[in-house]
Structures are given as C-alpha cells and as structure tokens.
Coordinates of C-alpha atoms and ligand atoms in Angstrom, one line a residue:
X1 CA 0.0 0.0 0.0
X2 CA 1.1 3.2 -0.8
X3 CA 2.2 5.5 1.9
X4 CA -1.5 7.7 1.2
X5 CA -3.6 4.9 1.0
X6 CA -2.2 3.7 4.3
X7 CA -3.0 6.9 6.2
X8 CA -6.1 7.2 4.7
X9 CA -6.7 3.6 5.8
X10 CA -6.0 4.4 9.3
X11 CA -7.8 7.7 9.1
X12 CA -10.9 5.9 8.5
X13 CA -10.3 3.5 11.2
X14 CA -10.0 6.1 14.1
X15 CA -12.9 8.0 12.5
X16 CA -15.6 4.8 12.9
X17 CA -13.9 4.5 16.3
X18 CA -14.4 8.0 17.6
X19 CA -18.2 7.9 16.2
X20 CA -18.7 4.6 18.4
X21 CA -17.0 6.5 21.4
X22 CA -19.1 9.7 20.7
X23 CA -21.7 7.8 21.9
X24 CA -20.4 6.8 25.3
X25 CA -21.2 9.0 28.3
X26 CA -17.9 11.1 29.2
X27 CA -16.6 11.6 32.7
X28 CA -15.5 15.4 31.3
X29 CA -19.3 15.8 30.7
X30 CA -19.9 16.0 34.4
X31 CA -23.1 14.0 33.9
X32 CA -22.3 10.7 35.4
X33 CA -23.5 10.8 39.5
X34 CA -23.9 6.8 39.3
X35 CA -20.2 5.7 38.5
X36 CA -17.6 4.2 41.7
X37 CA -15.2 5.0 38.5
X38 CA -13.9 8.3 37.5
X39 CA -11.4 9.9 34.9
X40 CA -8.2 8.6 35.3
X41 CA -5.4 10.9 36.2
X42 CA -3.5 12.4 33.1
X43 CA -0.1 10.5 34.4
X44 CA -2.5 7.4 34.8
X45 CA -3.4 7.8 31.3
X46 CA 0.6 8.4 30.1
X47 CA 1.4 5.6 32.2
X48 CA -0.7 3.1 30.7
X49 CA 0.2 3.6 27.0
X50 CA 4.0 3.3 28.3
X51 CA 3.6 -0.6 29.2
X52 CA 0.8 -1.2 26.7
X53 CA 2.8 -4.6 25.6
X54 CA 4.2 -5.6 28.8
X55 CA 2.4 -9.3 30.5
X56 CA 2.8 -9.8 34.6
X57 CA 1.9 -13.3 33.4
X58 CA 5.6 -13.8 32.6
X59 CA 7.3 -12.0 35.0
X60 CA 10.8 -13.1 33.9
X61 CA 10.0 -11.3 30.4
X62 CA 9.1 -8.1 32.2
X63 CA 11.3 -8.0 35.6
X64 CA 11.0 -3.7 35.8
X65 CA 7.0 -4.3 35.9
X66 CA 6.9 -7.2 38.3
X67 CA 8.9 -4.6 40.5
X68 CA 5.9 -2.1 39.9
X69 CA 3.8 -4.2 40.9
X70 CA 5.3 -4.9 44.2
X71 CA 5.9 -1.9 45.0
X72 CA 1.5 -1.2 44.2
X73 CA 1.5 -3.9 46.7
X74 CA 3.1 -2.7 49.5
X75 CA 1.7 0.8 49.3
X76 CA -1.9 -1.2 49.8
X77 CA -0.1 -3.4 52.1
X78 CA 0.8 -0.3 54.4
X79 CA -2.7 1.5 53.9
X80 CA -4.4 -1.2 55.7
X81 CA -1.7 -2.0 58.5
X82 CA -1.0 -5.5 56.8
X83 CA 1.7 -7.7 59.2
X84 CA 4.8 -8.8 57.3
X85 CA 3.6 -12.1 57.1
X86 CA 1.0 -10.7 54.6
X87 CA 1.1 -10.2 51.0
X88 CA -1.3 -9.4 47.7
X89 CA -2.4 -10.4 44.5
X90 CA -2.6 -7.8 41.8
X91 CA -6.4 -8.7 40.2
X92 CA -8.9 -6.9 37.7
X93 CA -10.9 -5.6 40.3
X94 CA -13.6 -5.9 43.2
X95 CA -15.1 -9.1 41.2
X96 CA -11.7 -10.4 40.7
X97 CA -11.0 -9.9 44.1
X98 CA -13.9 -11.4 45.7
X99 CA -13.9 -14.9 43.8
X100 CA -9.9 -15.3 44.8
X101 CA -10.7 -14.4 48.4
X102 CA -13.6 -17.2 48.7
X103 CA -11.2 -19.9 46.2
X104 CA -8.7 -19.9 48.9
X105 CA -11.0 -20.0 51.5
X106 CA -12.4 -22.9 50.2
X107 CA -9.2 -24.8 49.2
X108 CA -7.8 -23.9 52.6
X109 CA -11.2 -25.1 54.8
X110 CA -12.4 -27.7 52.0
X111 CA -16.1 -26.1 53.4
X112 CA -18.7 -24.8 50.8
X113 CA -20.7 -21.8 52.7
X114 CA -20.2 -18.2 52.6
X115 CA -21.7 -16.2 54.9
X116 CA -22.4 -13.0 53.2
X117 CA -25.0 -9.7 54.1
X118 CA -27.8 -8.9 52.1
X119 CA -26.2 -6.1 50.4
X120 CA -22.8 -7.7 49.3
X121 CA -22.0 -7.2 45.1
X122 CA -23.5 -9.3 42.8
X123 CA -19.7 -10.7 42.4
X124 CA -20.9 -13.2 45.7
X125 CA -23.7 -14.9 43.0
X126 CA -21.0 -15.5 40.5
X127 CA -18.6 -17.1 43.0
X128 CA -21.6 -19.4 44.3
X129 CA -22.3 -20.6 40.6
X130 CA -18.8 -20.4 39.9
X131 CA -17.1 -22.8 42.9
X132 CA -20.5 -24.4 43.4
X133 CA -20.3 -22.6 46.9
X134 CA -23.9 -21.8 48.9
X135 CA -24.8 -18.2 50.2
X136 CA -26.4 -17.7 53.8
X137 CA -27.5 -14.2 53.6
X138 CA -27.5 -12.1 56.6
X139 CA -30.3 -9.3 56.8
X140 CA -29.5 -6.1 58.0
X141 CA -30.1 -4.0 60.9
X142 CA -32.5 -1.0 60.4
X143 CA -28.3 1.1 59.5
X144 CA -28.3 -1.3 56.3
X145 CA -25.6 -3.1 58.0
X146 CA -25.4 -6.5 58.8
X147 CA -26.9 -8.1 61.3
X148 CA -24.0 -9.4 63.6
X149 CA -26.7 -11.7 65.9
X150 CA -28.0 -13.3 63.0
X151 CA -24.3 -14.0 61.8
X152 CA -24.2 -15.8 65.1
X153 CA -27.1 -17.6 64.1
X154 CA -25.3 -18.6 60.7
X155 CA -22.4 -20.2 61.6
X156 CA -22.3 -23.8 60.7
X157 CA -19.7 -26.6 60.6
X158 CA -19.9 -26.4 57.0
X159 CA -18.8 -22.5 57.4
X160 CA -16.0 -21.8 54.8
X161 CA -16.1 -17.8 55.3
X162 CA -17.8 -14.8 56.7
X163 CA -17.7 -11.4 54.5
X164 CA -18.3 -8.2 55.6
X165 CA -18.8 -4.8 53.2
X166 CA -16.6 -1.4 54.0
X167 CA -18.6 0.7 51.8
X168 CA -21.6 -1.2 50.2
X169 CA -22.2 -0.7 46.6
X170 CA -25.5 0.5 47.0
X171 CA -25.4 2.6 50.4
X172 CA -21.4 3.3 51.4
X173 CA -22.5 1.5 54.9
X174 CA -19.8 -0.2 56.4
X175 CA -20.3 -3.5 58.2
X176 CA -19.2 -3.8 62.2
X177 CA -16.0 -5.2 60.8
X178 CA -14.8 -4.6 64.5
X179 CA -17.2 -7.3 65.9
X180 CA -17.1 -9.5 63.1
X181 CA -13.6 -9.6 63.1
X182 CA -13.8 -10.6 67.2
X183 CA -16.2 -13.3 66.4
X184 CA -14.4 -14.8 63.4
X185 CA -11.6 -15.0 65.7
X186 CA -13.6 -16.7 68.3
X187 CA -14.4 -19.0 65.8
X188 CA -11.4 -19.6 63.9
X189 CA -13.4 -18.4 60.8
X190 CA -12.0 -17.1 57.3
X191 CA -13.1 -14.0 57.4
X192 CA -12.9 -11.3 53.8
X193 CA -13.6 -7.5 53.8
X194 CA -14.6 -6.1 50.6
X195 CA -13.2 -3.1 50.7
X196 CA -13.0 -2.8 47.2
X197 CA -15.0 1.0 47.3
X198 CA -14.1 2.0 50.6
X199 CA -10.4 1.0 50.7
X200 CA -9.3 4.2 49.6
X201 CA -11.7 6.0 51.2
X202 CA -11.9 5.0 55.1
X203 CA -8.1 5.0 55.9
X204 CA -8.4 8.9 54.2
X205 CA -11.6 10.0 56.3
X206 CA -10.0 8.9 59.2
X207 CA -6.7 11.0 58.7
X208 CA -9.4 13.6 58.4
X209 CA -10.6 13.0 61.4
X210 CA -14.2 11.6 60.7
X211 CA -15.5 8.8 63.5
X212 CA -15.4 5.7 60.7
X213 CA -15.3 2.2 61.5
X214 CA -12.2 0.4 61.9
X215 CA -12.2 -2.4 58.7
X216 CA -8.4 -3.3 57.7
X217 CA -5.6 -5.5 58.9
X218 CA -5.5 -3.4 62.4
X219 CA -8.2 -5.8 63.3
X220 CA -6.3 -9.7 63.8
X221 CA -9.7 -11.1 62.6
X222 CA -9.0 -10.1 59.2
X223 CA -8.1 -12.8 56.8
X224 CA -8.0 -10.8 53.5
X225 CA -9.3 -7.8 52.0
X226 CA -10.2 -6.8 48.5
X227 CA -9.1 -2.8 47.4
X228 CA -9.5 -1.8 44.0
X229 CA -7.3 1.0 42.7
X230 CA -9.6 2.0 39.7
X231 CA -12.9 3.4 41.5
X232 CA -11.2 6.0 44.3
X233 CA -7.9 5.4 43.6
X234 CA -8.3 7.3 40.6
X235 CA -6.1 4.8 38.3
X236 CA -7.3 3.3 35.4
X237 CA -9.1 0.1 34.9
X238 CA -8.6 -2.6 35.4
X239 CA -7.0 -2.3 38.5
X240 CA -7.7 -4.0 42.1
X241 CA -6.0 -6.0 44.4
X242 CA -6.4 -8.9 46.8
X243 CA -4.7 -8.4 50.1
X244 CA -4.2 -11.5 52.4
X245 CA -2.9 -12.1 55.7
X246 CA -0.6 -15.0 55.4
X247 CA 1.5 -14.6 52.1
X248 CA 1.6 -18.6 52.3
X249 CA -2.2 -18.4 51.4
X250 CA -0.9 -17.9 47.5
X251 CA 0.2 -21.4 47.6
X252 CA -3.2 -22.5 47.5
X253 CA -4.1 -20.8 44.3
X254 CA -1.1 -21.2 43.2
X255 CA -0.2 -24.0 40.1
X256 CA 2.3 -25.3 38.4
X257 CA 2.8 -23.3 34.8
X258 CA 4.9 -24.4 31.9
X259 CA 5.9 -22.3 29.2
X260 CA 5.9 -18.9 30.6
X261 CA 9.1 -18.4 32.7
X262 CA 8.1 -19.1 36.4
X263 CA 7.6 -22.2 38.1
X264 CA 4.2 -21.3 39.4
X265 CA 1.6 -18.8 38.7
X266 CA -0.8 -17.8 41.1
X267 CA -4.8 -16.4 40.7
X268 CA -7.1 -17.0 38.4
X269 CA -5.7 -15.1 35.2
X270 CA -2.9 -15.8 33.0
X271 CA -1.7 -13.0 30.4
X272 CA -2.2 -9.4 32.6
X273 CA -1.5 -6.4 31.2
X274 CA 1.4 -4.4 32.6
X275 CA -0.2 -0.7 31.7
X276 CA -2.9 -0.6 34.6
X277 CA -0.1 -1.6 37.1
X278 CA 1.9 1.4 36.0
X279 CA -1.2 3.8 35.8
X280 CA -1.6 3.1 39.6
X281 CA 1.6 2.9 40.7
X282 CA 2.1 6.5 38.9
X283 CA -0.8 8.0 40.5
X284 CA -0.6 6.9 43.8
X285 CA 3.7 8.0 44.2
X286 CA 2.0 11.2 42.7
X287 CA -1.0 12.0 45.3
X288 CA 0.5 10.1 47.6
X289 CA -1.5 9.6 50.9
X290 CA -1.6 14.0 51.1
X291 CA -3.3 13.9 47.5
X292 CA -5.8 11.3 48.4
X293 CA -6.2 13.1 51.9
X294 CA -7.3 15.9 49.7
X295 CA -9.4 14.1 47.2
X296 CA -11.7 12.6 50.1
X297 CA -11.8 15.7 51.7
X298 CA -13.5 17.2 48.8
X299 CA -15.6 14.4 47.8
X300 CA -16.6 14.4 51.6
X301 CA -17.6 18.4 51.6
X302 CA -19.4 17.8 47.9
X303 CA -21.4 14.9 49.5
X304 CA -22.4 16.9 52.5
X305 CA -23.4 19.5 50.6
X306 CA -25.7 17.4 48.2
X307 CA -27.1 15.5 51.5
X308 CA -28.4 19.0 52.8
X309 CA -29.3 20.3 48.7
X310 CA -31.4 16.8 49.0
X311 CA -32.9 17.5 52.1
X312 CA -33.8 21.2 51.4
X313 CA -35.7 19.9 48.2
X314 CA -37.9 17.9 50.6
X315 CA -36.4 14.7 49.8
X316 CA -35.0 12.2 52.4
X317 CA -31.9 10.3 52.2
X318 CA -31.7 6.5 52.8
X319 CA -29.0 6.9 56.3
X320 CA -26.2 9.9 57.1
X321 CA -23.7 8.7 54.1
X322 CA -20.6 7.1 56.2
X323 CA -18.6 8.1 52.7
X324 CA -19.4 10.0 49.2
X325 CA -22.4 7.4 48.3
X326 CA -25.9 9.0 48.7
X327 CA -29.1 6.8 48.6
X328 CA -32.4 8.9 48.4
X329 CA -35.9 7.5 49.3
X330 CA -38.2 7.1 46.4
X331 CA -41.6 5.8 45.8
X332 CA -40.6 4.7 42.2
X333 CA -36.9 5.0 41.6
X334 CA -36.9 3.6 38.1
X335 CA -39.1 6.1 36.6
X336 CA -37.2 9.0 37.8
X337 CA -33.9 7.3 36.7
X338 CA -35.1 7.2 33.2
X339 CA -36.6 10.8 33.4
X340 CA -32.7 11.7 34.9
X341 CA -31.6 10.3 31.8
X342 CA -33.3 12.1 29.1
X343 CA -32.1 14.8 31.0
X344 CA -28.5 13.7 30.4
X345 CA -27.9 12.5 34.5
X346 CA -26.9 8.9 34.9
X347 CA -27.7 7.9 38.3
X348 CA -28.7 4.2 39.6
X349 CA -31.6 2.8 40.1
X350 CA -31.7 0.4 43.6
X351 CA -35.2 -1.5 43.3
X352 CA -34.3 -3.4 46.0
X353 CA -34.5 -0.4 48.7
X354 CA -36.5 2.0 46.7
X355 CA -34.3 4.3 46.0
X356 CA -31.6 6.0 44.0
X357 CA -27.8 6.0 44.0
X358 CA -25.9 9.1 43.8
X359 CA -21.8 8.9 43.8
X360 CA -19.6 11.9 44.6
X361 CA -16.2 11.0 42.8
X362 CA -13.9 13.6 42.6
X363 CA -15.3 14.1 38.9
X364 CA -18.7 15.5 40.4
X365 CA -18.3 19.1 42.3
X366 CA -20.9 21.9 44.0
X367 CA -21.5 23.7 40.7
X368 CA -22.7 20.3 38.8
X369 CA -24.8 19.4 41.9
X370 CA -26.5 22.9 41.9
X371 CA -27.2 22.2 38.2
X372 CA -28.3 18.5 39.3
X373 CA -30.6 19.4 42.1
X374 CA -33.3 21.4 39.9
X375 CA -33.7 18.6 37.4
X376 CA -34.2 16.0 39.9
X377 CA -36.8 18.3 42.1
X378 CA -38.7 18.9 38.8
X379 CA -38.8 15.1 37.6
X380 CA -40.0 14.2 41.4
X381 CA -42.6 17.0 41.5
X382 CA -43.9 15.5 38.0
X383 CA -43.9 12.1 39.4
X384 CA -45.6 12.8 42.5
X385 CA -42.5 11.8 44.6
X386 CA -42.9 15.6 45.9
Ligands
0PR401 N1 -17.4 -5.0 45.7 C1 -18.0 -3.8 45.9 C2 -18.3 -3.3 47.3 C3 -18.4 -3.1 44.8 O1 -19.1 -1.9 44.9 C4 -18.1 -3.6 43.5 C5 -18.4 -2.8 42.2 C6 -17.4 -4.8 43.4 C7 -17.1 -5.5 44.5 C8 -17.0 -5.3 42.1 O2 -16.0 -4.5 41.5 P1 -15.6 -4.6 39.9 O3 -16.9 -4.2 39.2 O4 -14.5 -3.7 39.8 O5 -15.3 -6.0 39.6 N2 -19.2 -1.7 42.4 C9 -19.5 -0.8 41.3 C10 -21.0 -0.6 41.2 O6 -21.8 -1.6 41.1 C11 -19.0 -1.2 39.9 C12 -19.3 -0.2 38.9 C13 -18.3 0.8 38.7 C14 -20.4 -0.2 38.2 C15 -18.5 1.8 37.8 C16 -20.7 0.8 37.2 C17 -19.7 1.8 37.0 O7 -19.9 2.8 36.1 O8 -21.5 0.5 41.3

C-alpha cells in the first residue's frame, strides 16, 4: 500500500472509532453521578500507554513491571496496617477480588458456605455458581448493616467464610468489621472484607478526622481484604487488588505453569497487562497519601453538601452517608432514573431499597450538583415523589 492509501486507511479507522465512542457517556461531561469510577489521572493515562505490551503473566520477560507491581503492593499493604507475614495479588478488580478471596477459602477449609450480608456485590452470585459454593444471607439492621446476631445464628460446621462490606455498593455503609472480626476469631473463621470502594476512602476519612469504622488488617480477625485502585484510587481500569494475611495463602491458588518463565503462577488469570499496574503505581507516588487526603476531603464536603441540597428539596436520604455514596428514598426510583436520563444524569436505580444511588467521585463538584438538584426536584414533582 502506498504511503496515502495507508494513512487514509488508518484515518478511516479512528474516525468509525471516535463515532462509536461519541456515543459513550464522558466523565468530562460531568453528567455521570452513578459511577464508583472516574477519569483517570492524566499521568495514569501516560502511564498506561507506556507498558501497553508488557504481560505480569511472565514476570521473567518483564522484571521492571513485576517490580511495579510490588511496589502497588506494599503501598496497599501499608494503607491497611498488613503484618509482614501478609502479601497481595494484583487482580482486575472488586469481582476479581472477591472470587480469589472465597477460592482460597475454600481450598484452605475444604467447606462450601459463605456467609455473606444482604447487600454484598452481585460478584458473591458469581462465585456461588462459579465454585458451586452456597450463600447464607445475613439481613440487615434498620443502619443497612449486617446483622451481627443473626451472623451468630449462621455459623455452621460447614462455614468456609464470613464477608463483611466497607462501603456497600448500594449505600457506602460499612459492616461492624470490629465485631465481626472478634467473632471470626472466636471462631477460627476465614473472614474477607470487601473493601474494594471503601479501601481508599476510610483509611483517608480517618486522617481527616471523621469517626469511621475500623475495617483493615489493624483488626487480627482479618483474613483478606479486597481494594480496587480504579474506583477511588483514581487509576485506570482494570485495577484491584487482593490483600491476604498470610503470604503462604498464594500457595493455595497457586499451580504449576509451563511455558511462561516461572515455576508457578498464582490467581485465576494468565496474560495481565502491565499498563494498569503502572497507571496506579504512577498516580498513587504522585497524590500520595496528602493527595488522596485531599481528594476525600472534597468528595466528603461535595457529599455533604448534596445531602443538605437533597434534604432542602424535601427529599430524604436512605442513612447519614458514612462516605461519598448517597441513597435517596423514592416511591418509584426507576421512573425517575429514566426521566434523569433524558435529562442527560446517569444515576442508579436500587429497586431493592426504593431508591436512587448518587456517587460523589472527585469528577462530580458543587456547581454540577447545583445544576443536578433542579432537574431532579422537577422530575420528582412531575412524578408525585414531591
Ligand atoms: N465490591 C463492591 C463493594 C463493589 O461496589 C463492586 C463494584 C465490586 C465489589 C466489584 O467490582 P468490579 O466491578 O471492579 O469487579 N461496584 C460498582 C457498582 O456496582 C461497579 C461499577 C463501577 C459499576 C462503575 C458501574 C460503574 O460505572 O457500582
């Protein structure tokens, strides 16, 4: 092909590409209040095209990235108190997370139930269906946390692991990770904190000095805990991680790999991109634990200030948000969702509560709330919900 003919050729590509993206919701647009995601960092961005063709699957191939990686590890590591015996598992995120925390539970207990609260992820479901693994869900106390007599209630012989939620998708509640923590002790339970929202929130609102609930390795009931870089970490996805107690835990999802150049390869993937280790390793050396200190601080203020913005409007909010999610109290959330979005506001519908999801990600600030807040008393008042 002629030189021409070749740009013209590539020309055309980008152009069908760029119509198919022009019809993707932008963070930039201000618009989205229903994403745990937000715009990556600009030196996440330049990051990630830098190591676009390195693997972590073959470590030996890329030694510089596997050192990146480590060192993403023990920043988490150290955000959430781990002991030196502990160590992590770079993974695609909360999902990821969740199904390695409950397949090394179950290989190290050889047990098939999970004892989960009513308002873990959806990720839970997969894992039953998945390991062939059987939920006992705990409801929750009138805080939409979990219930901690009724985990009492729960425990069996057949027990494999107890999970607890620091930051529900739906709510932002955090479990009594405290007490759970004691009684999985007591016990001598696996227990797993998804922490994959709230990990880089809570250890930031307590620096601030908010009153929030202890939920990380501080706690010796903790057995692993999932954190996930790409929602308020600000890095680019995919990016989460799997922290365990004991680094000797790997071994049991660990197996034997030919062909690539170690001896064993642990977790569940094979081939992992290098790029969205080096995104989060650049963002987090370049907030550091000051930036993100700042970044809550301001998601904090903008979620206060749409809590009172809600309640002026004569709406009420689900519970007090612990962190920047906001549930308010519908009659019928769904038909206000859809009016939101021929408005141009993507927000969440949560049938299950009646209710709506509103996230404050460092994306979403005062002046797009002041412009949110008159469109959503207007659909309410023409649905009756006012
Ligand atoms: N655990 C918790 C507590 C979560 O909130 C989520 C996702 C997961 C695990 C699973 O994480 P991954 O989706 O990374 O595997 N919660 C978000 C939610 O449902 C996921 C999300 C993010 C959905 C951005 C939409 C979106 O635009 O809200």
């Amino acid at each position: 092909m002629s030189n021409k003919r070749v740009h013209d050729a590539k020309n055309e590509i980008l152009q069908e590409l760029t119509r198919y993206q022009t019809q993707d919701f932008s963070f930039t647009s201000g618009h989205i209040l229903g994403s745990m995601c937000t715009q990556p960092h600009p030196i996440a961005k330049e990051a990630y095209m830098k190591f676009l063709e390195t693997n972590l699957g073959d470590p030996q191939l890329f030694p510089g990235t596997k050192t990146i990686e480590q060192k993403v590890l023990s920043f988490l590591l150290d955000l959430t108190h781990a002991p030196t015996t502990a160590a992590g598992h770079i993974v695609g995120g909360g999902t990821e997370s969740n199904i390695t925390s409950m397949w090394i539970a179950k290989v190290l207990t050889g047990k098939r139930e999970i004892i989960i609260p009513e308002s873990a992820h959806f990720s839970f479901q997969k894992i039953a269906s998945l390991m062939d693994m059987k939920l006992s869900s705990i409801p929750l106390t009138t805080k939409f946390v979990m219930d901690i007599t009724k985990v009492k209630q729960a425990i069996t012989p057949e027990t494999a692991a107890v999970v607890g939620i620091a930051g529900s998708t739906e709510l932002g509640a955090i479990d009594p990770i405290p007490e759970l923590s004691d009684l999985c002790r007591e016990e001598h339970l696996f227990f797993h904190v998804d922490a994959a929202f709230g990990g880089f929130v809570i250890p930031f609102l307590k620096r601030l000095g908010y009153d929030v609930v202890d939920f990380d390795f501080h706690l010796p009931g903790v057995s692993s805990i999932s954190i996930d870089a790409h929602k308020m970490g600000c890095a680019a996805i995919p990016l989460g991680a799997l922290l365990l107690r004991k680094n000797m835990w790997l071994d049991a999802i660990s197996v034997k790999s030919n062909c690539v150049s170690t001896e064993w390869q642990a977790g569940i993937l094979g081939t992992r991109s290098g790029g969205p280790v080096a995104a989060a390793y650049a963002i987090i050396k370049y907030l550091g634990k000051e930036g993100y200190t700042n970044l809550v601080k301001q998601c904090m203020e903008t979620t206060l200030y749409t809590e009172e913005r809600i309640r002026q409007v004569g709406l009420e909010v689900m519970m007090e948000p612990t962190m920047n999610v906001i549930g308010i109290r519908l009659s019928h959330p769904r038909t206000i969702v859809e009016k939101l979005t021929k408005l141009g506001w993507k927000v969440n519908n949560l049938d299950r509560i009646s209710s709506i999801r509103v996230v404050i990600m460092p994306h979403v600030t005062k002046p797009i709330i002041d412009k949110f807040i008159p469109d959503l008393q207007k659909v309410c008042q023409e649905s009756g919900e006012l």
